[in-house]
């Protein structure tokens, strides 16, 4: 299915999965694969990361929870609640979980990228999202549970649970530092070059679909976004101080079509 068709069907698909989320338990929405072995958890690091008894650190796919305080930085709102929730989920599973590595199995820090399930098959990323204790994120090629994760977040957002009691999409000019952000703006210009596809917003921000990610997007549909209001999410990079003075200060790389929604 092309990106344009995905955009057109997004509201219908989202509505279907949200209604399903209201009626079905998490394990029915994000079923655990067969044949996995239970792994013992040694430590819950934060709301989306845990360490197994064998020493591996696991970064949960499809979920980004608020950052805990470290290196002199204060904890983000709901960071401790997200950590306590994940710890409670692991304890309810008697300290053991199923781990399903992603198609891309490790991040740049050497952590295992994986979906995590409790002993009954409940997906722990979806549990965190349903509680409003994290943001849905997606990146190719680890996109197997995009539909149910997005539906879980949407249910929490519509119910104003957890961080959704106060989290709102920001305008580009309101950004003060790099890191994960939810952004709303208008696409003013779309351009393609050797660096991929670039979408300039009506503020000091540009969105990039890198050449590595382009296969998952419909470029023609991206071009048609000119003049449209969008909500995007991802990790913002501060480009201030670089040589090209006329470029937008903030850069956000789109890693999956589900990280952009037409408003």
XYZ file of C-alpha atoms in Angstrom:
263
model
C 0.000 0.000 0.000
C 1.410 3.412 -0.965
C 1.912 6.255 1.472
C -0.943 8.252 -0.039
C -3.351 5.384 0.459
C -2.080 4.871 3.997
C -2.759 8.530 4.721
C -6.239 8.293 3.253
C -7.096 5.202 5.248
C -5.366 6.231 8.479
C -8.473 7.517 10.228
C -10.544 4.475 9.283
C -7.839 2.019 10.308
C -7.193 3.934 13.518
C -10.883 3.981 14.371
C -11.144 0.234 13.808
C -8.193 -0.606 16.019
C -9.232 1.822 18.751
C -12.694 0.262 18.885
C -11.018 -3.132 19.034
C -8.807 -1.906 21.866
C -11.889 -1.008 23.862
C -13.206 -4.549 23.596
C -10.118 -6.763 23.525
C -7.221 -7.339 25.937
C -3.742 -6.281 24.880
C -2.588 -9.804 24.020
C -5.389 -10.006 21.440
C -4.297 -6.758 19.783
C -0.566 -7.523 19.697
C -0.377 -11.318 19.847
C 2.914 -12.869 20.916
C 4.666 -15.065 18.332
C 4.783 -18.776 19.000
C 7.931 -20.564 20.092
C 9.502 -17.882 22.279
C 11.221 -18.813 25.541
C 10.738 -16.898 28.769
C 13.693 -14.735 29.795
C 14.348 -13.585 33.349
C 14.527 -9.828 33.932
C 17.365 -8.584 36.125
C 16.444 -4.892 36.184
C 13.959 -2.374 34.823
C 16.042 0.606 33.687
C 13.217 2.962 32.738
C 9.807 2.879 31.098
C 11.019 1.376 27.819
C 14.284 -0.387 28.690
C 15.141 -3.430 30.797
C 18.117 -5.676 31.427
C 17.929 -9.452 31.242
C 19.679 -11.919 33.531
C 22.104 -12.791 30.724
C 23.314 -9.172 30.668
C 21.542 -7.999 27.525
C 19.858 -4.596 27.594
C 16.525 -4.547 25.772
C 15.090 -1.385 24.211
C 11.398 -1.973 23.561
C 10.263 -1.401 19.962
C 7.435 1.017 19.189
C 7.533 2.889 22.501
C 9.296 6.003 23.743
C 8.731 6.901 27.382
C 9.741 10.139 29.138
C 13.404 10.329 30.149
C 14.427 9.808 33.765
C 16.684 12.383 35.384
C 20.374 11.773 34.735
C 23.619 13.665 34.163
C 22.295 16.780 35.846
C 19.041 16.853 33.880
C 15.681 16.705 35.622
C 13.308 13.841 34.948
C 10.642 14.512 32.343
C 6.997 14.413 33.500
C 5.687 10.861 33.953
C 9.165 9.291 33.641
C 9.017 7.729 37.097
C 5.411 6.612 36.621
C 6.388 4.865 33.383
C 9.298 3.126 35.112
C 7.120 1.984 38.007
C 4.468 0.731 35.589
C 6.953 -1.377 33.630
C 8.404 -2.725 36.870
C 4.893 -3.694 38.025
C 4.173 -5.402 34.688
C 7.370 -7.432 34.975
C 6.639 -8.358 38.590
C 3.108 -9.447 37.630
C 4.775 -11.753 35.094
C 6.884 -13.260 37.902
C 9.993 -11.531 36.620
C 10.031 -13.351 33.285
C 9.145 -12.104 29.806
C 9.121 -13.224 26.196
C 11.488 -11.272 23.946
C 11.019 -11.033 20.165
C 13.963 -9.270 18.468
C 13.178 -6.880 15.648
C 14.252 -7.271 12.030
C 16.920 -4.717 12.933
C 18.064 -6.313 16.148
C 20.372 -3.735 17.763
C 20.623 0.024 18.114
C 23.787 2.128 17.981
C 24.274 1.640 21.724
C 24.363 -2.138 21.361
C 20.968 -2.664 22.990
C 18.698 -5.422 21.729
C 15.684 -3.957 19.917
C 12.713 -6.178 20.696
C 9.029 -6.541 21.421
C 8.465 -7.698 24.990
C 5.545 -9.815 26.214
C 4.487 -10.986 29.655
C 4.051 -14.646 30.542
C 0.430 -14.568 29.321
C 1.355 -13.086 25.945
C 0.427 -9.472 26.708
C 2.531 -6.933 24.830
C 4.244 -4.611 27.316
C 4.730 -1.761 24.840
C 0.986 -1.666 24.242
C 0.346 -1.785 27.998
C 2.501 1.308 28.499
C 0.807 3.110 25.611
C -2.685 2.221 26.843
C -1.797 3.739 30.219
C -0.664 6.963 28.563
C 2.893 6.502 29.812
C 4.724 6.740 26.507
C 4.597 7.815 22.886
C 4.080 5.525 19.933
C 7.065 5.526 17.565
C 7.833 3.584 14.393
C 10.901 2.994 12.256
C 11.566 0.629 9.395
C 12.240 -2.250 9.379
C 10.862 -2.764 12.915
C 7.250 -1.974 12.088
C 5.387 -5.239 12.717
C 3.124 -3.865 15.486
C 2.561 -0.325 14.197
C -1.224 -0.664 13.890
C -1.904 -1.942 17.405
C 0.653 0.349 19.055
C -0.828 3.400 17.383
C -4.328 2.300 18.373
C -3.221 1.834 21.990
C -1.783 5.343 22.109
C -4.850 6.828 20.447
C -7.122 5.307 23.070
C -5.035 6.805 25.893
C -4.807 10.161 24.133
C -8.553 10.424 23.595
C -9.124 9.506 27.258
C -6.476 12.035 28.439
C -4.621 9.362 30.386
C -1.145 9.783 31.841
C 1.047 12.200 29.927
C -1.860 13.016 27.599
C -3.375 15.065 30.419
C -0.818 17.735 29.560
C 1.138 16.713 26.441
C 0.375 18.823 23.374
C 1.986 19.160 19.982
C 4.387 22.103 19.895
C 4.961 24.669 17.200
C 8.516 24.610 15.759
C 9.311 28.051 17.184
C 8.514 26.774 20.697
C 11.292 24.145 20.638
C 14.132 24.981 23.010
C 16.332 21.868 22.872
C 16.853 18.683 20.925
C 15.234 15.380 21.816
C 11.929 13.653 21.241
C 9.057 15.976 20.386
C 5.518 16.085 19.046
C 5.292 18.906 16.480
C 2.447 20.570 14.613
C 2.982 22.868 11.641
C 2.188 23.585 8.008
C 4.249 22.158 5.163
C 5.438 25.097 3.067
C 7.768 23.385 0.614
C 8.794 19.869 -0.397
C 12.112 19.204 -2.120
C 14.024 16.095 -3.136
C 17.789 15.850 -3.534
C 20.649 13.478 -2.758
C 19.854 13.818 0.937
C 16.335 12.443 0.483
C 13.042 14.332 0.698
C 12.837 17.546 2.732
C 9.618 19.105 4.021
C 9.997 22.688 5.223
C 7.529 23.725 7.922
C 6.225 27.226 8.649
C 8.794 27.746 11.358
C 12.455 26.992 12.045
C 12.126 23.272 11.289
C 12.612 20.915 8.368
C 11.553 17.263 8.141
C 13.759 14.751 6.357
C 13.044 11.352 4.857
C 16.528 9.956 4.324
C 17.455 7.909 1.232
C 17.611 4.853 3.506
C 13.945 5.295 4.488
C 12.520 6.468 1.136
C 11.406 2.999 0.035
C 8.720 3.083 2.728
C 7.243 6.397 1.572
C 5.259 7.589 -1.443
C 7.232 10.611 -2.644
C 4.351 11.914 -4.765
C 2.116 11.872 -1.685
C 4.760 13.747 0.279
C 4.847 16.448 -2.402
C 1.087 16.844 -2.128
C 1.495 17.804 1.528
C 2.492 21.350 0.551
C 0.045 23.723 2.228
C -1.294 21.025 4.567
C -1.197 21.045 8.366
C 0.583 18.030 9.819
C 1.480 16.550 13.176
C 4.845 14.813 13.275
C 6.883 13.102 15.948
C 10.465 12.059 16.320
C 13.861 13.133 17.583
C 14.703 16.772 16.950
C 18.302 17.731 16.140
C 19.643 21.242 16.760
C 21.619 22.414 13.712
C 22.477 25.823 15.116
C 26.098 26.753 14.574
C 26.542 24.721 11.400
C 28.026 26.358 8.321
C 24.807 26.760 6.322
C 23.336 29.805 8.056
C 20.106 29.905 6.034
C 18.983 26.404 6.954
C 16.243 25.784 9.515
C 17.626 25.364 13.018
C 15.687 22.215 13.872
C 15.762 18.932 11.952
C 13.379 16.016 12.507
C 13.948 12.789 10.571
C 10.832 10.830 9.637
C 11.424 7.101 10.040
C 7.976 5.745 9.078
C 4.785 7.160 7.481
C 2.975 6.622 10.801
C 5.208 9.300 12.346
C 3.322 11.890 10.272
C -0.397 12.603 10.389
C -2.305 15.090 8.257
C -4.469 17.287 10.461
